[in-house]
Each structure stands twice: as C-alpha cells, then as structure tokens.
Coordinates of C-alpha atoms in Angstrom, one line a residue:
X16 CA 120.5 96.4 113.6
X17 CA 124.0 95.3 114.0
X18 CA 122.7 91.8 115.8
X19 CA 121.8 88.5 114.7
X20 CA 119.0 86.6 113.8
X21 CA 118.9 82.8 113.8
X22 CA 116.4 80.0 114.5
X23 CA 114.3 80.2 117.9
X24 CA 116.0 80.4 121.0
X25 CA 119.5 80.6 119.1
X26 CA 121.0 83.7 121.6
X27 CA 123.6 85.9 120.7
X28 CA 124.5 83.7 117.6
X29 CA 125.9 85.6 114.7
X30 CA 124.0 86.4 111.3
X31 CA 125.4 85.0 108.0
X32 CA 127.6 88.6 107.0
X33 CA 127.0 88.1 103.2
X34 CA 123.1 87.2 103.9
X35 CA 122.0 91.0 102.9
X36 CA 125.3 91.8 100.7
X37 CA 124.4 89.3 97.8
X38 CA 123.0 91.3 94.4
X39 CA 118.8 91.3 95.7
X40 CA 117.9 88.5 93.3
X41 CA 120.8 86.3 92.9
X42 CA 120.0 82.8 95.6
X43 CA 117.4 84.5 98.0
X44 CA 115.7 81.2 99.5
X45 CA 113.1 82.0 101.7
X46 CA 114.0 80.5 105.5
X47 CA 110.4 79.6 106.7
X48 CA 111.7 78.0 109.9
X49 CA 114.3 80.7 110.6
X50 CA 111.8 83.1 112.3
X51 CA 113.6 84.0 115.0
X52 CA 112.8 86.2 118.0
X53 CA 115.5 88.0 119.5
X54 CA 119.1 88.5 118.6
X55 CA 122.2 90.9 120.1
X56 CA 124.5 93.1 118.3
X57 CA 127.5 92.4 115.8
X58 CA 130.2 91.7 118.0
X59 CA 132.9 94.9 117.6
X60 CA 134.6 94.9 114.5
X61 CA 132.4 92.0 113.3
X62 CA 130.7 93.1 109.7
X63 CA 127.3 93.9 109.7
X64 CA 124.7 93.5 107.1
X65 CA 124.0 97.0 106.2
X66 CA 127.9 97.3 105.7
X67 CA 127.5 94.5 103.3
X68 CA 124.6 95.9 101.3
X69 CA 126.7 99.1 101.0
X70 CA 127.6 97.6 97.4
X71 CA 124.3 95.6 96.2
X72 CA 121.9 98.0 96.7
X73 CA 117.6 98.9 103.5
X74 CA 112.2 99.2 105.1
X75 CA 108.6 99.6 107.8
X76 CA 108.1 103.0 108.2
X77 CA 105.6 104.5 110.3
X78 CA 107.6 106.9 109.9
X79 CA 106.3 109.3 106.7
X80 CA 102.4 108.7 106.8
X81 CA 99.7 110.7 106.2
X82 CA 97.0 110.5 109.4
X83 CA 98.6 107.8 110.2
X84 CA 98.8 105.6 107.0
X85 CA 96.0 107.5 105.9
X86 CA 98.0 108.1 102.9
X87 CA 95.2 106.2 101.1
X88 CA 94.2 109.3 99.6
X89 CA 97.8 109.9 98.1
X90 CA 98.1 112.9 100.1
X91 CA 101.4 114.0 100.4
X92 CA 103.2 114.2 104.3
X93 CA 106.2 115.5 103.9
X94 CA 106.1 119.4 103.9
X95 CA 109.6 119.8 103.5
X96 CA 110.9 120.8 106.8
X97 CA 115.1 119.3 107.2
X98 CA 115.1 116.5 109.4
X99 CA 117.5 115.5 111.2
X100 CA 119.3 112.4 110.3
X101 CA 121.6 109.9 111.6
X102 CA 125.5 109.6 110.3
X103 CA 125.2 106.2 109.9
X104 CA 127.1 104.9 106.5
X105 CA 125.6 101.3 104.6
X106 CA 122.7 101.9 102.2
X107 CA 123.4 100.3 99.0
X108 CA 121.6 100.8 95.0
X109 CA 118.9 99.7 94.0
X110 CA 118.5 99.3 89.9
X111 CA 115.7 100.7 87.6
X112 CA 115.1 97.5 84.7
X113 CA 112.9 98.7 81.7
X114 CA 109.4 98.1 82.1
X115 CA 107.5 95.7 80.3
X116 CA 104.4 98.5 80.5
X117 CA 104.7 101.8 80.8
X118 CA 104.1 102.7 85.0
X119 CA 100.6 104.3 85.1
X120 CA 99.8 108.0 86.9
X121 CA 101.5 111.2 86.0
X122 CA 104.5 112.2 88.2
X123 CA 104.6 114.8 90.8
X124 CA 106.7 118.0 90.5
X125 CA 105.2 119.2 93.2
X126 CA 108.5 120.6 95.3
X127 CA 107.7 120.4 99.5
X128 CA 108.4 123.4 101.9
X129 CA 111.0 126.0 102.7
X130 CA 114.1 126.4 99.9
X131 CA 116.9 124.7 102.1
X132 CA 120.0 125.6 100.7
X133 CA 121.3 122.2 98.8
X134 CA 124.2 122.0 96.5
X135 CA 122.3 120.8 93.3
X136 CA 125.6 118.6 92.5
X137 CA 124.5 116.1 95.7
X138 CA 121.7 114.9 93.7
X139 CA 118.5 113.2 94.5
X140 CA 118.2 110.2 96.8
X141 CA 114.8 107.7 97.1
X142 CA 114.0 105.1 99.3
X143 CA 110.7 103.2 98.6
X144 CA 109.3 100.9 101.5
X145 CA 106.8 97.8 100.8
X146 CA 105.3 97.0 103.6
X147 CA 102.6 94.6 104.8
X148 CA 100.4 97.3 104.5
X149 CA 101.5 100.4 102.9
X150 CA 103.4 101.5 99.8
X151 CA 105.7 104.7 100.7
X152 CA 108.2 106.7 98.3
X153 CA 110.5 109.8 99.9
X154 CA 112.9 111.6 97.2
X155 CA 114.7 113.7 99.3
X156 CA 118.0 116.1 99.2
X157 CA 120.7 116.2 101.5
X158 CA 121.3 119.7 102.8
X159 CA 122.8 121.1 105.6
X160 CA 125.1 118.0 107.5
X161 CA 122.8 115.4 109.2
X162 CA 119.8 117.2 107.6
X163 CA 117.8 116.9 104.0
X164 CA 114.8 118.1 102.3
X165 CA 112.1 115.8 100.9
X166 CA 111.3 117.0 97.3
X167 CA 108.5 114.2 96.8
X168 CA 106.4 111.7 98.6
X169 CA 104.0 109.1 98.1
X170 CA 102.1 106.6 100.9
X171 CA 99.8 104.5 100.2
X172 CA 97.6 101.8 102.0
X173 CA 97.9 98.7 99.7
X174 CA 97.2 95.6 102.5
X175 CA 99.6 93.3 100.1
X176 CA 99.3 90.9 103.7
X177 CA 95.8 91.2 103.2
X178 CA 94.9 86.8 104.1
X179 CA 98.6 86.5 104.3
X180 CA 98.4 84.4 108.3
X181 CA 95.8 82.6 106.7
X182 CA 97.0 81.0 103.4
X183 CA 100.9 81.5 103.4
X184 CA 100.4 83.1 100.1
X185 CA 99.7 87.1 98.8
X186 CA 96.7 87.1 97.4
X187 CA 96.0 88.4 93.5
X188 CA 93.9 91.6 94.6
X189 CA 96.4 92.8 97.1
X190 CA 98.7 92.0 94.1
X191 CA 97.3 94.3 92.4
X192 CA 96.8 97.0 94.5
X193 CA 100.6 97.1 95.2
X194 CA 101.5 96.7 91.9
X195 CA 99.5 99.9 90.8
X196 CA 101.0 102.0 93.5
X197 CA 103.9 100.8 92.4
X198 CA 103.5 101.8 89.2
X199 CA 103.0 105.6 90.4
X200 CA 106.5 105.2 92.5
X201 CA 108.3 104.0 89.1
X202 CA 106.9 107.5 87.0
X203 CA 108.1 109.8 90.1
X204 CA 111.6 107.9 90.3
X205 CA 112.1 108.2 86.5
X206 CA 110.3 111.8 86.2
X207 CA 113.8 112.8 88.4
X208 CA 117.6 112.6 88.2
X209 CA 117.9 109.9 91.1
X210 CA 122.0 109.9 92.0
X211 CA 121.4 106.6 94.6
X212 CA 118.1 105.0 95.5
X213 CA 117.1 101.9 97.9
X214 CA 113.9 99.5 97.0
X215 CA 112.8 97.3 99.6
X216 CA 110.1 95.1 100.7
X217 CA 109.6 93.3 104.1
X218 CA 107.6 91.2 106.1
X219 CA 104.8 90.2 103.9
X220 CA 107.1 89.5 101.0
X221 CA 109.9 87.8 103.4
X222 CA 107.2 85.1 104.5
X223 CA 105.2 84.7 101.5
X224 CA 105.3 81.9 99.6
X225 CA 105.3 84.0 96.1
X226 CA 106.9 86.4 97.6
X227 CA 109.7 86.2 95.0
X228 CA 107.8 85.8 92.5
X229 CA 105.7 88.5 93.3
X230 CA 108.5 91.1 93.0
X231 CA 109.5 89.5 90.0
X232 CA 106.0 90.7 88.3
X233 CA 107.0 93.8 89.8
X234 CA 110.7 94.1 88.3
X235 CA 108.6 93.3 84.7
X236 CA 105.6 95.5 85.2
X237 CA 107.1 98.4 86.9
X238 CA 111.0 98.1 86.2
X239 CA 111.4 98.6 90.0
X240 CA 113.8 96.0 91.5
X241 CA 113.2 95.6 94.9
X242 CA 115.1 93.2 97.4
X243 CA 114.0 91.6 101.1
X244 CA 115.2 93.1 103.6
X245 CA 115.7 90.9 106.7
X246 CA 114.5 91.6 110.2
X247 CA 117.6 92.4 111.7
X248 CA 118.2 95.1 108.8
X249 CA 114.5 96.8 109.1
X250 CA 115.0 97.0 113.3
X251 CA 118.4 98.9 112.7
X252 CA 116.7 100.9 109.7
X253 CA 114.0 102.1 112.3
X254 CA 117.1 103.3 114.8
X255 CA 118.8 105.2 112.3
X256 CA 115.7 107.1 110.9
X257 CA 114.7 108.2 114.6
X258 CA 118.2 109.0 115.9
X259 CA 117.1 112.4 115.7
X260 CA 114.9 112.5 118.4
X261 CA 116.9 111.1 121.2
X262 CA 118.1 113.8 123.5
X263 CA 121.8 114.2 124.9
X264 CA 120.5 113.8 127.8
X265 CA 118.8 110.3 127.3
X266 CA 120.7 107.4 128.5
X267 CA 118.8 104.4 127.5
X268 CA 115.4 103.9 124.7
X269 CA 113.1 100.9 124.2
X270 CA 112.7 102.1 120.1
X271 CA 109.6 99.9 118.7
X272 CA 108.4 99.8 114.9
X273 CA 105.1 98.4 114.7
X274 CA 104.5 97.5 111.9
X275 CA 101.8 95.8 109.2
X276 CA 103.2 92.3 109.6
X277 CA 106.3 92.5 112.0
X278 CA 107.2 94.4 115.1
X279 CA 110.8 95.2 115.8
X280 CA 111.7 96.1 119.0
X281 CA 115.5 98.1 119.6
X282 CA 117.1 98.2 123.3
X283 CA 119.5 101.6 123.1
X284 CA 122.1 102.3 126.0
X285 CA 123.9 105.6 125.1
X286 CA 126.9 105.9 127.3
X287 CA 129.4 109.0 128.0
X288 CA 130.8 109.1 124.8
X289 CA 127.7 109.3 122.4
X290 CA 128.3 107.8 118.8
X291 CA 127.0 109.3 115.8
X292 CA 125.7 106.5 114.4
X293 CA 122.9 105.6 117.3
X294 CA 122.6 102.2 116.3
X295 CA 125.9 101.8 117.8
X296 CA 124.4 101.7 121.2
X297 CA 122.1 98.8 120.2
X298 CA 122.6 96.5 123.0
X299 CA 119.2 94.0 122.4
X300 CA 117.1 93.7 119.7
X301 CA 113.8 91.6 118.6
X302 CA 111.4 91.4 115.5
X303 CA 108.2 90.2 116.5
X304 CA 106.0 87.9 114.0
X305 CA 102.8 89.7 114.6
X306 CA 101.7 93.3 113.5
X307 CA 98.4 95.1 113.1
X308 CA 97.1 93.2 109.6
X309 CA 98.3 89.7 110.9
X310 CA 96.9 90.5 114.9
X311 CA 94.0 91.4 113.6
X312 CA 93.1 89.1 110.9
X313 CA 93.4 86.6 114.0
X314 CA 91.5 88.2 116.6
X315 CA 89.1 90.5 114.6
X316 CA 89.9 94.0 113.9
X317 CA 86.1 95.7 113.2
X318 CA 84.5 94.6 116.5
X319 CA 86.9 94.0 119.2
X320 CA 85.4 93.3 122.5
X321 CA 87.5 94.1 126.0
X322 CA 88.7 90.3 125.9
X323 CA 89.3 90.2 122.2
X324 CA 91.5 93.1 123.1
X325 CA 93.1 91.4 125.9
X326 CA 93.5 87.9 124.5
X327 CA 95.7 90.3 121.8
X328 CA 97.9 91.5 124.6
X329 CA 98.7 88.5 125.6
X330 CA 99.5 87.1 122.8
X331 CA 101.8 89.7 122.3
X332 CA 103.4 89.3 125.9
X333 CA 103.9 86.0 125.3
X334 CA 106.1 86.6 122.1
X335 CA 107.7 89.3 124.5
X336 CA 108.5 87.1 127.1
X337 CA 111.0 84.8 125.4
X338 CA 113.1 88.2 124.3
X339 CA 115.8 88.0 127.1
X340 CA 117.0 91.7 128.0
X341 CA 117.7 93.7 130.8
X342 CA 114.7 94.7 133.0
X343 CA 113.3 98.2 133.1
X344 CA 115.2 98.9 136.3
X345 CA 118.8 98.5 134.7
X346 CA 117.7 100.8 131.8
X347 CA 115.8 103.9 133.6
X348 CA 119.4 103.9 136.2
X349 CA 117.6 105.8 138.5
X350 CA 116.8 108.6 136.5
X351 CA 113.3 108.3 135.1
X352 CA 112.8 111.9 134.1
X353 CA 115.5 112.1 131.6
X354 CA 117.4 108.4 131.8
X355 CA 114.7 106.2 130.4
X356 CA 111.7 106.3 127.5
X357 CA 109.7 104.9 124.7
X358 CA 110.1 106.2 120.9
X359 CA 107.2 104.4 119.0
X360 CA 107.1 104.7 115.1
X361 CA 104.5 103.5 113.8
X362 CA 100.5 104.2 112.1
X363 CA 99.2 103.4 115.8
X364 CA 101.5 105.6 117.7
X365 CA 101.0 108.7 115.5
X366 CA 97.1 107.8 115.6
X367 CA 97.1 108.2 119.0
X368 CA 99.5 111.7 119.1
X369 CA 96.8 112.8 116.4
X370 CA 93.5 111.5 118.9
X371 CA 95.3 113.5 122.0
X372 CA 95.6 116.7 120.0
X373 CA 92.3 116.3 118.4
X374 CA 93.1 117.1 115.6
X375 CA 91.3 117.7 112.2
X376 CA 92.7 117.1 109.8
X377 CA 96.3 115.0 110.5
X378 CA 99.3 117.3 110.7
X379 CA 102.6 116.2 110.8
X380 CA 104.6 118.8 112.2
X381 CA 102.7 118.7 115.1
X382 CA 102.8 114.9 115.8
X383 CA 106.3 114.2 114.9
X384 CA 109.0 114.3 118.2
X385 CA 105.4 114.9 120.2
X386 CA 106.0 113.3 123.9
X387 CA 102.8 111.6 125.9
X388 CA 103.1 111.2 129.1
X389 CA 102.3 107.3 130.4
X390 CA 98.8 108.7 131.6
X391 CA 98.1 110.0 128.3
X392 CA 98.8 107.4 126.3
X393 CA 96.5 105.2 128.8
X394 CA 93.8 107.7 128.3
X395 CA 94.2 107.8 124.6
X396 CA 94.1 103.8 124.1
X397 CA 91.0 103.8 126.4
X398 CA 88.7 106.6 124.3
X399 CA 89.7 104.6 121.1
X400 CA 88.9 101.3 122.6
X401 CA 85.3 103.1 123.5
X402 CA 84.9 104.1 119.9
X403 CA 82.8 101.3 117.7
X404 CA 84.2 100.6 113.9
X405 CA 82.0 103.7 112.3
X406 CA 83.5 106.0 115.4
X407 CA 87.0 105.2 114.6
X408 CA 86.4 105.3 110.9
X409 CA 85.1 108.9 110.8
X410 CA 88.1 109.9 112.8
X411 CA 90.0 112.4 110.9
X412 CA 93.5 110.8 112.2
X413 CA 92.6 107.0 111.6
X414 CA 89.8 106.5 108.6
X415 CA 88.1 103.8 107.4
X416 CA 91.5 102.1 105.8
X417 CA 92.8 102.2 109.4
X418 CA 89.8 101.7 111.3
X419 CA 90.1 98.0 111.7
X420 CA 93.8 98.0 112.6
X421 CA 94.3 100.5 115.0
X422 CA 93.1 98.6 118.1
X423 CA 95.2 95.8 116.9
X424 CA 98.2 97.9 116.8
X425 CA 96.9 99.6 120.4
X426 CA 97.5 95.8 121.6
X427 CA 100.8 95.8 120.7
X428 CA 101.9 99.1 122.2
X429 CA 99.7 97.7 125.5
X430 CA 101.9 94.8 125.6
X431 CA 105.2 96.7 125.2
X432 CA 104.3 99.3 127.9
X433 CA 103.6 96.6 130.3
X434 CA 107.3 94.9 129.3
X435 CA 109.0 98.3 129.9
X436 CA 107.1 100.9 131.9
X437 CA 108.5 104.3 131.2
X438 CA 106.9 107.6 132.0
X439 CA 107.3 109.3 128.9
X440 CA 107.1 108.2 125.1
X441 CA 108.1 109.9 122.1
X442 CA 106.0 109.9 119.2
X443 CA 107.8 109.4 115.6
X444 CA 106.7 110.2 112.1
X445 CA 109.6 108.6 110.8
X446 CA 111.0 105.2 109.8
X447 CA 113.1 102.9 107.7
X448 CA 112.4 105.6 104.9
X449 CA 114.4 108.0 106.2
X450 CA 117.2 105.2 107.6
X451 CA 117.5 104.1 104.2
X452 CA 118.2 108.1 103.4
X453 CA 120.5 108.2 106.4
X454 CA 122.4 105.9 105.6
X455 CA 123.0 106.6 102.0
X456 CA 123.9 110.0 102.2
X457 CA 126.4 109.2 105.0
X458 CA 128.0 106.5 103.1
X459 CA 128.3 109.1 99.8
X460 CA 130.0 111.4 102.6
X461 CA 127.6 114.4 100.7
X462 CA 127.6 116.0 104.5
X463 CA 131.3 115.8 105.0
X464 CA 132.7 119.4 104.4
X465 CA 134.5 119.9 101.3
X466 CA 134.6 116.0 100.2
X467 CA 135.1 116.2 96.4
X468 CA 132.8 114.7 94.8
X469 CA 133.2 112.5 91.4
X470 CA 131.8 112.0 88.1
X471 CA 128.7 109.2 87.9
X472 CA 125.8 108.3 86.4
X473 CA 122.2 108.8 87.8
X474 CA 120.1 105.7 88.6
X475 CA 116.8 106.9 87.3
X476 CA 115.6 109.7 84.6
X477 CA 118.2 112.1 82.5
X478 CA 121.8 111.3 83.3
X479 CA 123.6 113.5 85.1
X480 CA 127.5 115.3 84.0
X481 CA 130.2 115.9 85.7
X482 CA 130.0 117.0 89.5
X483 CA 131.9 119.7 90.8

C-alpha cells in the first residue's frame, strides 16, 4: 500500500522510495528489527514503492486456492471466468536465469473456461506468490478493460515457515518441498510465451535468516528469480486484487489478508469521487507478525482447547491494539447496510464460505464475492471450533493439510471482528496474484482502447515478433 513502514511505534513516517525499486538481488539486507506495525499512506505526489518496482521487476494470496489452500492436490482453481481487476499501474519484471537442472513435472496446456475474446498480440502475463505456506502460479490474459482470463494455475501447500517462529531459520524439508513446486511453476512459465511476469516471496523468506540464500538455490535450481516483497507492498497487492468486489455504494472497507506468516490489514474510505485505482483510498494500514503457521506453531494447531483458542485472540488483539486508526463509528458514517464491511482474503475466510454452503467438493465460483452476514460467520467459527482434528480433516473445504491451521486462522478473523464490528463480510478468492496481474496489465496500458502497442521480447518460452 502507498504507506510506510518503519521501526515500532514510528507513525506516519515515510518508507525509503527506492527500498522495492532496486534490481531484486542487488543489496537486499534483511531489517530484523524493522518489523513494524502500522503505517499510513504515501503522502500525495510522494512516490510509492510499487511505482518504483514498475522497472525492476509485487505477493499472499488467499486469493486463487483450491478448498481453501487445498491446492495440495495440484488441482487447478481458476475455471476461467474474467475477473474483474483493478486499473492500478506498478508491477515490474521478473527475469527467468537458466537452470542449473532441468525444472521437474510436465507443463500444463490445459486452457481454463469460456473463450473470452483476447487480442493474442497482449500476450501472457504470470504472477507466482511464495508464501509461508503455499506456492501459487496464475498465467492469465488480459481481455476485455479491467478484466482477464486465467489460462493456467498452480497452488500448492508447501509450509516453507514450517519451525520458522522457532529457529529463525527455513528448514531443509520445507526447502525442499518449495523448491519442487517450484520447479513445476518454472516448466509452465517456460512451456508459454510470458510477455511480463512478477516472482515474489514474502513473509517467511523476509524474516528468515537464509532467506536469501534460499532463493538463491532457487534462482540455480529452478532459474526462477524471485524478489521480497515488503509488507507495505503485499497489503497494497491484497487491495488491488479485490477492488473488484467493493460496491459503488460502499463507502468505507476494513480489507484483511491473512495470511501463512503475516496478516495485513487495509483501512479504505471511498469518497464522492471514486478512483480507479482503490488503493488510492487507503487511509491506514498494518501488517501483522503473526499468521496461521506461526499462531499455531505457538499455541497448538491439532488440539485447540476453548482457552487455547482464546489465549490466540488475544494475542492477536494485542498486536491490534497498538494499530492507531479511526474507530468503527467514523467508518460505518451511519450507514451500516451499505456504508461499512469486511472483505477477508484468505484460506480461513474461504474455508468458512465453503463450511456455510456445505459444500462438497470446494467450488470457487460460488465462494468468491460470497457475503456472510456477522451471525453467520459466528455460527460458522463455532461448528469448526466443535470439530476435533480428524473432523476438520475429512472436511471437503479444509483437509488434512489445512486441518491444523484453520482454527488458528479463525483466531485471527475473531480478533479482527471484535476491532471493527461490521454486519456484513465479503468473502474473496483472490489476492496478491491477481494485484500483481492488475497492476501489470495497467501499467502496459493493454486495456486502454487503441494504445499501439510495440515490438518486445517475451520473458519466458519462444520469443515473440512484432506486435500489431
């Protein structure tokens, strides 16, 4: 988000503005004692990060997951249905090295959904998220303006903050297991002609000790070079890849991301005259140190107990309570029905759309812009909460790779409701993947009508002639 991120209790202070525009791997030092809290918007005309990225070549994403992260299986989510998108310009490249070894798995040609019409000469765009917990790839193709198709997908649960809390380090197996999915992203980005693409990595890199060297491994196993992202980039990421489902008639949204390692929390106040670009109306922000791998780790994710669960709560609140914004009165301005809600994004806010609809097999289309009222959201945290490990587990919308992180994650929405009570939230499939999409396809212009566009060369696969 355009604000600002500096040590504890540093308000309102600007960000460095070349901290995300330097090349990925050129002087990243990790800032161990930089973890701050809260932060406010870039100042008008100030430059932002994502502005400065534009050139060097933004993830968490709830946002694409199958049951809820349970994209374990490799099962595909996407189905290929436009989405709408935000017109928010600043993505930047992200550069494909040759690989040491030769990425493992066979790509997908698989092509998602209904035959948009897309001018062939826009190209293919990727983003790729590493997250604490899940590895996720969307190609996708802009079509109609604010709108694009996803051609190809991939999720998958990898837990690379698996001990993280615990050691300061990532350990070898979870390593491994990103590495490998890894891998399977590489052979679908090269399998395609890719005309701009986006590699990131957050949280569980960001903290980690060998984080950096971690991704370099990556950059010589897989080719893929991926660069941290920090948290004020990742909150504004989550904004611009739900814009989309935040009504005209909405005046003010608590937006919250939460995600495997980090929680990022947005405060949106949409005047009279509406910007395209909805992270614009970013007034407050925060990125919380805690998610569902790192809660739970500390509190005990298999068997939680009622005070387990609310010793989690309020650890949470406590975090919340040194984010200074306005109270839930200032933002609702009278008008609860249509003034004032919740957008979550997030594995445990589509596990709970998926648990209220009962659904069996996790779908999507269904879940995705789904609104609970506050009573149902209460009723679904309590029937989860009643559910032992093996209960949750054989639940068609969490799984066993979820079933020890969901009540964690429950936690965390618990502790946000009880910051800003709303009556309604909306429930988003959707994330920094599609920000990352967002944003590069408005800063190519490939929705403005009749742009010419110019001659290039494509990132990944065969390389690509002259555009008309």
């Amino acid at each position: 988000m355009a604000s600002a991120e500096r040590a504890p209790a540093a308000q309102g202070h600007l960000a460095d503005p070349s901290a995300d525009a330097r090349p990925p791997h050129h002087n990243r030092k990790k800032n161990h004692h930089r973890r701050g809290l809260q932060g406010r918007p870039l100042a008008s005309g100030e430059k932002s990060h994502d502005a400065g990225a534009a050139k060097t070549g933004a993830g968490k994403s709830g946002a694409v997951q199958a049951g809820g992260d349970q994209a374990a299986s490799g099962q595909h989510t996407r189905h290929g249905e436009p989405l709408q998108a935000e017109n928010a310009a600043g993505a930047g490249l992200a550069r494909l090295h040759q690989p040491a070894h030769e990425p493992a798995g066979r790509p997908d040609h698989r092509r998602h959904g209904s035959a948009d019409s897309a001018d062939p000469a826009d190209g293919l765009y990727a983003a790729l998220d590493l997250g604490t917990n899940n590895c996720r790839l969307l190609i996708a193709q802009p079509t109609r303006p604010g709108q694009f198709r996803v051609v190809d997908a991939f999720s998958r649960i990898v837990r690379l903050g698996e001990g993280l809390a615990a050691t300061g380090r990532l350990s070898p197996d979870a390593m491994d297991r990103s590495v490998e999915a890894l891998k399977i992203c590489a052979a679908k980005l090269k399998a395609r002609d890719i005309r701009r693409a986006r590699l990131i990595a957050t949280e569980a890199c960001r903290s980690a000790e060998n984080g950096e060297e971690f991704l370099q491994r990556v950059r010589v196993e897989t080719g893929l070079d991926l660069e941290i992202i920090n948290r004020e980039t990742e909150a504004r990421l989550a904004v611009s890849g739900c814009s989309s489902l935040v009504g005209r008639e909405t005046r003010s949204v608590v937006l919250f991301d939460i995600g495997g390692g980090s929680s990022e929390i947005a405060i949106i106040r949409i005047g009279d005259n509406r910007s395209s670009r909805l992270a614009n109306h970013i007034t407050h922000w925060t990125s919380l140190p805690v998610g569902v791998v790192t809660l739970s780790e500390r509190h005990g994710g298999r068997d939680v107990t009622p005070e387990g669960f609310d010793a989690m709560v309020d650890e949470v609140g406590r975090m919340l309570d040194h984010f200074d914004c306005p109270p839930v009165g200032s933002l609702s301005n009278g008008e609860p029905e249509a003034g004032f809600h919740l957008i979550g994004t997030s594995g445990t806010v589509t596990t709970l759309a998926g648990v209220h609809l009962d659904l069996p097999r996790y779908d999507r289309r269904r879940v995705d812009g789904l609104w609970l009222s506050d009573d149902e959201v209460s009723a679904m945290q309590a029937r989860l909460r009643s559910w032992d490990f093996t209960a949750r587990a054989a639940n068609p919308c969490i799984g066993p790779d979820r079933a020890d992180l969901v009540l964690a994650g429950c936690a965390i929405l618990e502790a946000i409701r009880k910051r800003w009570p709303s009556e309604r939230m909306r429930v988003a499939d959707r994330g920094l993947r599609e920000g990352l999409l967002t944003d590069m396809m408005a800063d190519d212009g490939v929705w403005r009508r009749g742009r010419q566009r110019g001659r290039g060369q494509r990132m990944f696969g065969r390389t690509e002639g002259n555009r008309a």
